[in-house]
Short mmCIF file of C-alpha atoms and ligand atoms in Angstrom, two decimals:
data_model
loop_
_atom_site.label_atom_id
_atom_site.label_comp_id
_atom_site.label_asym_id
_atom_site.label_seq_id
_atom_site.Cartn_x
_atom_site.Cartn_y
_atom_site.Cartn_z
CA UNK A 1 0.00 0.00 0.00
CA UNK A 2 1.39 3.80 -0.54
CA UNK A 3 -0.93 6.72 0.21
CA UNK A 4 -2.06 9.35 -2.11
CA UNK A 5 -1.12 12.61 -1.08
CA UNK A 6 -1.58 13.74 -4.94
CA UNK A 7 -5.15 15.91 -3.05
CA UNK A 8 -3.32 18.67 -0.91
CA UNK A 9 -1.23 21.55 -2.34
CA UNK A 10 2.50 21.27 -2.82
CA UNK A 11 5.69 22.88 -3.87
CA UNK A 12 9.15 21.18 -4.17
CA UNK A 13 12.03 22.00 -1.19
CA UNK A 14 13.72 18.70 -0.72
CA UNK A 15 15.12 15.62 -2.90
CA UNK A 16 13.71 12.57 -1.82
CA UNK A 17 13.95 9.90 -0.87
CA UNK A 18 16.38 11.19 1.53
CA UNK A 19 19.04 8.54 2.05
CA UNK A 20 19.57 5.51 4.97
CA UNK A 21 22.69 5.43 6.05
CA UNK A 22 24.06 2.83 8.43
CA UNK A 23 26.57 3.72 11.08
CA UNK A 24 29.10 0.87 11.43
CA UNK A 25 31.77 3.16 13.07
CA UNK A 26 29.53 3.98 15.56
CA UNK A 27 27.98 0.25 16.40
CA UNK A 28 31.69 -0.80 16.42
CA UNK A 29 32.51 2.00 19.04
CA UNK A 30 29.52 0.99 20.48
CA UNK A 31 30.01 -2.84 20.82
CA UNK A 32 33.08 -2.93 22.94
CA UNK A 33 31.52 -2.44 25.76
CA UNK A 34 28.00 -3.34 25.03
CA UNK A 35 25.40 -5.04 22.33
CA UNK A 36 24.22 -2.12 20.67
CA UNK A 37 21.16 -2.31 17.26
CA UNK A 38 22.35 -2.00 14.31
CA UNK A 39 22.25 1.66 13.68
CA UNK A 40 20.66 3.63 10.53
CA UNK A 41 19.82 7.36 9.79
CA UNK A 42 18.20 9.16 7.34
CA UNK A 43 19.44 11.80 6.17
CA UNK A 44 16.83 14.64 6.30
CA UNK A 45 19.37 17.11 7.05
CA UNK A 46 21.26 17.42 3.82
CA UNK A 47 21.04 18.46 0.28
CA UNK A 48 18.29 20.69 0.53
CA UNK A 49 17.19 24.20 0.41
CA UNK A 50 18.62 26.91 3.31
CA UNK A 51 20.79 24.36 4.76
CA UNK A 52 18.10 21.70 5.16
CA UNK A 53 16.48 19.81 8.25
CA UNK A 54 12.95 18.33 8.79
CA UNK A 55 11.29 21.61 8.31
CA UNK A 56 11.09 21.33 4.61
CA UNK A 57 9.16 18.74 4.55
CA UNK A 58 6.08 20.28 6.05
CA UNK A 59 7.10 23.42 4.17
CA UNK A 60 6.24 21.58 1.22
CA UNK A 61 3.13 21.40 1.84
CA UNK A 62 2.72 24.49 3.97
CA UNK A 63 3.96 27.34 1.39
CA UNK A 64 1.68 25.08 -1.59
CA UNK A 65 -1.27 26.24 1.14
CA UNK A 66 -0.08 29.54 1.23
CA UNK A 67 0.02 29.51 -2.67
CA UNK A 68 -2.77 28.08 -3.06
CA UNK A 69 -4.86 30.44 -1.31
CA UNK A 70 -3.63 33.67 -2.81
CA UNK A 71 -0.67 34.46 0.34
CA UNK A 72 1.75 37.06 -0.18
CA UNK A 73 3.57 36.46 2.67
CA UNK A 74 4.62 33.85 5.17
CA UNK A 75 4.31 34.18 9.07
CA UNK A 76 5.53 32.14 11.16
CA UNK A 77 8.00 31.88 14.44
CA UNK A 78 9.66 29.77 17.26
CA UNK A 79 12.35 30.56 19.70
CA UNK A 80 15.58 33.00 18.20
CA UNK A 81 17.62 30.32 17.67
CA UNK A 82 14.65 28.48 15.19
CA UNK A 83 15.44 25.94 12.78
CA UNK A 84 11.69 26.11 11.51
CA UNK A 85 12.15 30.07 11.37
CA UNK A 86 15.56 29.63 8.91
CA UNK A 87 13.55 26.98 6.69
CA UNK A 88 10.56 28.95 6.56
CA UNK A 89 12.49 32.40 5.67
CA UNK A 90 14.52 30.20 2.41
CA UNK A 91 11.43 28.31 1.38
CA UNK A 92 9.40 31.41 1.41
CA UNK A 93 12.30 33.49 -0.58
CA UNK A 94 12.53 29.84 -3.20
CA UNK A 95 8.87 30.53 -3.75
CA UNK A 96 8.48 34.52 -4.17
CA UNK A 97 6.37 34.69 -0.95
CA UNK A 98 7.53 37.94 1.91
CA UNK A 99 8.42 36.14 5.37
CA UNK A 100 8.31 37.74 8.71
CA UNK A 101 9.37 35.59 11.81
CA UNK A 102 7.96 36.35 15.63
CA UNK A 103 10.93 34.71 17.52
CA UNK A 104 10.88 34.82 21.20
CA UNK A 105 13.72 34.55 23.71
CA UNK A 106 12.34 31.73 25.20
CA UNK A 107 16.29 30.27 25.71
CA UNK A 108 17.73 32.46 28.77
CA UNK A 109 20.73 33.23 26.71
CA UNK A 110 21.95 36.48 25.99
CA UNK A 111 25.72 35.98 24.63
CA UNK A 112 26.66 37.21 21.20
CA UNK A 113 26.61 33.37 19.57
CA UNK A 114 23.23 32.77 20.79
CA UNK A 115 21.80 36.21 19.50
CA UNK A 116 23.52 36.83 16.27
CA UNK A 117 25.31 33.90 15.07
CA UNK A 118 23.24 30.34 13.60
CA UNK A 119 20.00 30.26 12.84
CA UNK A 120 19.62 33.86 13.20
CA UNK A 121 22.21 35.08 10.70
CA UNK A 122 20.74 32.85 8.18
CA UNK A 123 17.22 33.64 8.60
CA UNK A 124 18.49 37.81 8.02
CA UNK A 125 20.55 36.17 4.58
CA UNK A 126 16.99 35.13 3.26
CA UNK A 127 15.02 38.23 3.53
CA UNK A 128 13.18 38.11 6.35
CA UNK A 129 11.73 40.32 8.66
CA UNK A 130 12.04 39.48 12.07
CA UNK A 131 10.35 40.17 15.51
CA UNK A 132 12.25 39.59 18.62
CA UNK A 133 9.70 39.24 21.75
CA UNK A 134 10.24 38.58 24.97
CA UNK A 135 9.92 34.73 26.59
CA UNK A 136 5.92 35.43 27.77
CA UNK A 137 4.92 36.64 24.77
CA UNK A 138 1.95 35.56 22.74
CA UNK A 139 3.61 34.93 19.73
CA UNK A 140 0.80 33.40 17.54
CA UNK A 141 -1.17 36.89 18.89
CA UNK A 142 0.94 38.70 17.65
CA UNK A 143 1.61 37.10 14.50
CA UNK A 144 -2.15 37.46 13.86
CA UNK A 145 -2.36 40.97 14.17
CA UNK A 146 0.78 41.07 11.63
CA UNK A 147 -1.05 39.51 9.35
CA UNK A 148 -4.36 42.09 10.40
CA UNK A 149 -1.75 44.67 9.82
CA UNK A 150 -1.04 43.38 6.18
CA UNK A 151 -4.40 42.52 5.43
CA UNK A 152 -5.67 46.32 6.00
CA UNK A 153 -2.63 47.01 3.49
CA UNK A 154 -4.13 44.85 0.81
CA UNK A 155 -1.52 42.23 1.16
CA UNK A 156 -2.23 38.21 2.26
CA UNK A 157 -0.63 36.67 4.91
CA UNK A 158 -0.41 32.31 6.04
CA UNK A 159 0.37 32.14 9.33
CA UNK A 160 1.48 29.32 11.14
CA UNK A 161 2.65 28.00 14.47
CA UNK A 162 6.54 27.36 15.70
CA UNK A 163 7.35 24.53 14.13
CA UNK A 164 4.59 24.61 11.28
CA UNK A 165 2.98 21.50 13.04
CA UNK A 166 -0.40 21.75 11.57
CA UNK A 167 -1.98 18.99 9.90
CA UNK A 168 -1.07 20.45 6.70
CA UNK A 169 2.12 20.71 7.61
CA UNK A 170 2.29 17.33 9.33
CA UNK A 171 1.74 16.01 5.94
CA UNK A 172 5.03 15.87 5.02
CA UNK A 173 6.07 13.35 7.91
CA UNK A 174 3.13 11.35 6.55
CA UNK A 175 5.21 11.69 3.33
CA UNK A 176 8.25 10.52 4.66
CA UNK A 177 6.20 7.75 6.73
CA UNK A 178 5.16 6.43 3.61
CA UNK A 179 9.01 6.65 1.95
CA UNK A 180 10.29 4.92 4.86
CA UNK A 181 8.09 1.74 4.28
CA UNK A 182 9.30 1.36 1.37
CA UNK A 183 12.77 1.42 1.84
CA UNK A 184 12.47 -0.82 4.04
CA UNK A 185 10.58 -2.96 1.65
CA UNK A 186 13.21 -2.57 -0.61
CA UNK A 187 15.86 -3.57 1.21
CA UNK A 188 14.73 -6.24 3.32
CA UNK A 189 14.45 -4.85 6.47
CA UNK A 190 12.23 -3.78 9.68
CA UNK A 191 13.10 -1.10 11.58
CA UNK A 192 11.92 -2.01 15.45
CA UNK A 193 11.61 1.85 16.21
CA UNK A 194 12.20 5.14 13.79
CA UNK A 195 13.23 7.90 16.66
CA UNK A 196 13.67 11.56 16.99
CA UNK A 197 13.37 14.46 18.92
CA UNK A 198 10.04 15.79 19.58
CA UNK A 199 9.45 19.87 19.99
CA UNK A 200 6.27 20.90 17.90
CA UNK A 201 5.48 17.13 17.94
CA UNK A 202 4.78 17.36 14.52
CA UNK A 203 6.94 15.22 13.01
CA UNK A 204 6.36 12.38 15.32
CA UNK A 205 2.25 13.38 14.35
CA UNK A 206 2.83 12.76 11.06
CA UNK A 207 4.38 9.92 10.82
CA UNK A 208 2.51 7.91 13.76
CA UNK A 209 -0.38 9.32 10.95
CA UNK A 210 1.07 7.68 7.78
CA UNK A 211 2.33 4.23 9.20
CA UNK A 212 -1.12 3.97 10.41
CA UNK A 213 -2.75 5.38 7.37
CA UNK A 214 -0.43 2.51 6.02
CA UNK A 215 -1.87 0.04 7.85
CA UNK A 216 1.35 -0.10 9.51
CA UNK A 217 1.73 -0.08 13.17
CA UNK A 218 1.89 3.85 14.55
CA UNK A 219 4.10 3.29 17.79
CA UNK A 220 7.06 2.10 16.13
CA UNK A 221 7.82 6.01 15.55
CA UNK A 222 8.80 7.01 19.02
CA UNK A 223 10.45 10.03 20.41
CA UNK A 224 12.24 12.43 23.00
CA UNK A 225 10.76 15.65 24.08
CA UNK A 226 13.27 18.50 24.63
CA UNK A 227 10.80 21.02 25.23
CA UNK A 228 6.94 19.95 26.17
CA UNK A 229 7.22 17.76 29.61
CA UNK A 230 6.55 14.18 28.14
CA UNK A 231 2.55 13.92 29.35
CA UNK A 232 2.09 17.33 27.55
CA UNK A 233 4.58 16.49 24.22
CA UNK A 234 2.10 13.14 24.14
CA UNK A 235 -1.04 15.04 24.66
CA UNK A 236 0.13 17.18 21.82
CA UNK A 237 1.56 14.52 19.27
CA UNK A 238 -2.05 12.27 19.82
CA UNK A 239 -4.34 14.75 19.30
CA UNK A 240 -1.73 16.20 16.24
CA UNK A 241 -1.76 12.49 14.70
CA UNK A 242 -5.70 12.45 15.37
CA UNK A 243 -6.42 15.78 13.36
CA UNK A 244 -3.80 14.66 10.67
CA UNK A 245 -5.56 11.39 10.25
CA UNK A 246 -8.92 13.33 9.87
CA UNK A 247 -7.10 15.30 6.93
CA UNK A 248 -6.12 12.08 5.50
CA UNK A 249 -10.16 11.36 5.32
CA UNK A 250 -9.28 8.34 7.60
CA UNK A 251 -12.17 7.58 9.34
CA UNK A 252 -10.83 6.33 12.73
CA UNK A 253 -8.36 7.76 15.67
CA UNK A 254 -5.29 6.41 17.69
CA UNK A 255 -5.78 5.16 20.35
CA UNK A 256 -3.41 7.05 23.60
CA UNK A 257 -1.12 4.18 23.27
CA UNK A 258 0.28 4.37 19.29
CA UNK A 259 2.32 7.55 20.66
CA UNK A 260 5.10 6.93 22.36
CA UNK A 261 7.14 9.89 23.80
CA UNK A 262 10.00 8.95 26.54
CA UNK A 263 11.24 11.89 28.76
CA UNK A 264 14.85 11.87 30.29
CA UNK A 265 17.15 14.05 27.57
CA UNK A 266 15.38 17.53 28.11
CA UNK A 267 17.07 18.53 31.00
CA UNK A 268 17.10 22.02 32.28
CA UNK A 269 14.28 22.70 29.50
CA UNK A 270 14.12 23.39 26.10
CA UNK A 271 17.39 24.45 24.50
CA UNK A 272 19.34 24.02 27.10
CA UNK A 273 22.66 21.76 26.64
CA UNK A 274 22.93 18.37 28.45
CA UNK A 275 25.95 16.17 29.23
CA UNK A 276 24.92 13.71 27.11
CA UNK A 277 24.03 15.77 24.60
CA UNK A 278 27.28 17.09 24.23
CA UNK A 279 28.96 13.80 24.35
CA UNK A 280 26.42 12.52 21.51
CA UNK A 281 27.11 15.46 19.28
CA UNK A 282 31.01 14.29 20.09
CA UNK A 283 30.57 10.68 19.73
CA UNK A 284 28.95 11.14 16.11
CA UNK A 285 31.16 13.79 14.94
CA UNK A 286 34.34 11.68 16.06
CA UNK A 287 32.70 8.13 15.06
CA UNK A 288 31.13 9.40 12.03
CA UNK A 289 31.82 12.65 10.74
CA UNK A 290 28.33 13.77 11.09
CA UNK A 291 26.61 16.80 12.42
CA UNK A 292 23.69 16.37 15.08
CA UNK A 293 22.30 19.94 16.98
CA UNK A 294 22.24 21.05 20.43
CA UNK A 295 18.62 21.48 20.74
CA UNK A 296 16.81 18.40 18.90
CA UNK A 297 19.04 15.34 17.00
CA UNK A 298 21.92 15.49 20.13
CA UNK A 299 19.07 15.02 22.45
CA UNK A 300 17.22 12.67 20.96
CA UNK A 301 20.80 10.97 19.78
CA UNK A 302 21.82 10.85 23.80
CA UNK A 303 17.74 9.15 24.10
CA UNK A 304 19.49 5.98 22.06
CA UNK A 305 22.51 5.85 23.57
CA UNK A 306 20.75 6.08 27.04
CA UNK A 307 18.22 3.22 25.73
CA UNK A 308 21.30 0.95 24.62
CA UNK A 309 23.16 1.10 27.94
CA UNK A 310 19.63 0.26 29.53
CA UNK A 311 19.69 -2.80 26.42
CA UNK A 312 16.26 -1.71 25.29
CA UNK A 313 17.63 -2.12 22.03
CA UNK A 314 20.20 -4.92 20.91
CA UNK A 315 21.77 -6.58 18.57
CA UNK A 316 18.39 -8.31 18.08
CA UNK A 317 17.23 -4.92 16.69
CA UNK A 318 17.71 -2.32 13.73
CA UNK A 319 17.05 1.45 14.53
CA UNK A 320 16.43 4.41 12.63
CA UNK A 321 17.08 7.61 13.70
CA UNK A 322 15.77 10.89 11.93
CA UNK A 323 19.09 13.07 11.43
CA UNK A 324 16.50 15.95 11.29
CA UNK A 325 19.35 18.72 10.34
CA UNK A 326 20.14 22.31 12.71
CA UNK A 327 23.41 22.14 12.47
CA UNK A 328 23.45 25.72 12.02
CA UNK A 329 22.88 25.94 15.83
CA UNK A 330 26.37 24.44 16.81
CA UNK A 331 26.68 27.74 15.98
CA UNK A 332 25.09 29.61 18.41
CA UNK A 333 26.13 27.21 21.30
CA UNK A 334 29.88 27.59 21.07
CA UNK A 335 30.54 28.50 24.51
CA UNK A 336 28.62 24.81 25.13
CA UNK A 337 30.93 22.71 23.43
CA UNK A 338 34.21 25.01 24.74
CA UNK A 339 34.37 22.47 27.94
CA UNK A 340 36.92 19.30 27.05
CA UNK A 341 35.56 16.18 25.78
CA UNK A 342 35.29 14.00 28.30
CA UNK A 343 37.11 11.30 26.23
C1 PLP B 1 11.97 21.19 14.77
C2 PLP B 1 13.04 20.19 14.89
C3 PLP B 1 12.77 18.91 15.40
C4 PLP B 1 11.45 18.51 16.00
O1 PLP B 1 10.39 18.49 15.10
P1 PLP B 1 8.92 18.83 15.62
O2 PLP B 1 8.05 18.51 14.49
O3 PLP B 1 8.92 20.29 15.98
O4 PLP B 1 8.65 18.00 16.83
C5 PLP B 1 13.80 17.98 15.42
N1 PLP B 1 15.03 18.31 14.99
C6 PLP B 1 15.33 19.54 14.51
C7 PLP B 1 16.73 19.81 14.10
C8 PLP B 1 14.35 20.51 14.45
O5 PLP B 1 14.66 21.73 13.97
#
């Protein structure tokens, strides 16, 4: 079975299928002093538009929306240091559209790297306008009346929320759902769980949504929160899935148990460095050669190793993990990875 997405509105951002990788350096490092999965990524973070990352995806469908429906401009926002605000600002300058991002300083960081450098120096290169607000601010409010603002100007604004997890935009990890069956169909192989970090929950939404839309089972996609306390990131991610579904004209819900969201990398809170996170972003980089980010993939990274050392996953088993890009936020945390590696 493959699902029909041909229905919704959609512009081209990335190449897909993104590529599996597996990572034999790593399950080697790995192995000597435990009996780690055998290890596999895909690579969402590369090739593509603005330096890439998971965004795209439900930018795909997102800006086709926005097109769709006569927009002039794109509004949307997330915290200063926003992967989803960078995507959003080159996907909206690919496709002629005006961007303007509400970032707030939700991060208590106020150091040159975390203000100017990253994320936020991209997001200026592509045009757009941005908003800085403080932590408490209603940043979907006020990216409303922006678009009130416009309207009374005779211009069009789409808004969306931080991390463009609507159901529209979900639809692009329903996408990628859907690709990821069948690699695995074409290579012989089951993953036992495709992981990731979870923030606007909706990539985890979309694809619990597809695999079950598949007739596959939902709660092998399974995540880390790094910002939402786990019983809120679930709340969010089943009722995300649930509305996604409905898009899909599928004609049933999930039940509370096909999303799966484990706790235990976020730490201090959301964009805040961890120990392990650091060591993960080390341990890749070092085993590998490849980039994970402070706030999402290094979190969610640190989730597998934790899970291997507690041998929830073993040689029995084949991971994926989502590489889901923000590398441009190593960045912003310099001073974080200043301290020596620990080995
Ligand atoms: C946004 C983001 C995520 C999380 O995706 P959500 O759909 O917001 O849960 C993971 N990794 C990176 C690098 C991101 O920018």
């Amino acid at each position: 079975m493959s699902l029909d997405l041909a229905g919704f509105d959609r512009v081209s951002l990335i190449d897909s299928p993104t590529p599996l990788q597996r990572l034999e350096r790593l399950e080697s490092a790995l192995a000597a002093d435990g009996d780690p999965p055998a290890i596999w990524i895909k690579r969402e973070d590369i090739g593509h538009l603005g330096g890439g990352g998971n965004k795209l995806r439900k930018l795909e469908f997102l800006i086709g929306h926005a097109l769709a429906g006569g927009c002039d401009t794109f509004i949307t926002g997330g915290g200063r240091q926003s992967n989803h605000a960078r995507q959003s600002a080159a996907a909206a300058a690919r496709h002629g559209l005006a961007c303007e991002l509400v970032l707030a300083d939700v991060v208590p960081r106020d150091d040159e790297a975390y203000l100017r450098n990253g994320n936020v120096l991209l997001s200026g290169l592509f045009g757009a306008v941005v908003h800085h607000l403080p932590a408490n601010a209603d940043s979907l409010g006020f990216a409303h009346e922006r678009a009130a603002a416009l309207a009374a100007a005779g211009r069009k604004a789409y808004v969306v929320g931080a991390g463009g997890s609507s159901p529209v935009g979900n639809l692009g990890y329903v996408a990628c759902a859907d690709e990821i069956v069948a690699q695995e169909r074409a290579m012989g192989l089951r993953f036992s769980a495709i992981l990731m970090a979870n923030g606007s929950a909706g990539t985890h939404a979309g694809l619990a949504a597809g695999l079950a839309a598949l007739g596959d089972d939902p709660s092998r996609a399974r995540s880390f929160s790094v910002l939402a306390s786990a019983p809120d990131a679930h709340r969010a991610t089943h009722r995300l899935a649930n509305e996604t579904l409905a898009l899909l004209g599928e004609g049933y819900a999930l039940p509370e148990d096909a999303i799966v969201v484990f706790d235990g990398q976020r730490g201090d809170g959301y964009g805040i460095p961890t120990n392990a996170m650091i060591d993960a972003v080390r341990l890749l980089a070092r085993t590998e050669g490849l980039l994970l980010d402070p706030v999402y993939s290094g979190k969610a990274f640190a989730g597998l190793l934790a899970k291997i050392r507690e041998h929830r996953f073993t040689s029995r088993d084949a991971v994926l993990v989502l590489m889901t890009g923000g590398a441009p936020g190593l960045f912003a945390y310099e001073p974080a990875f200043r301290t020596p590696a620990a080995h």
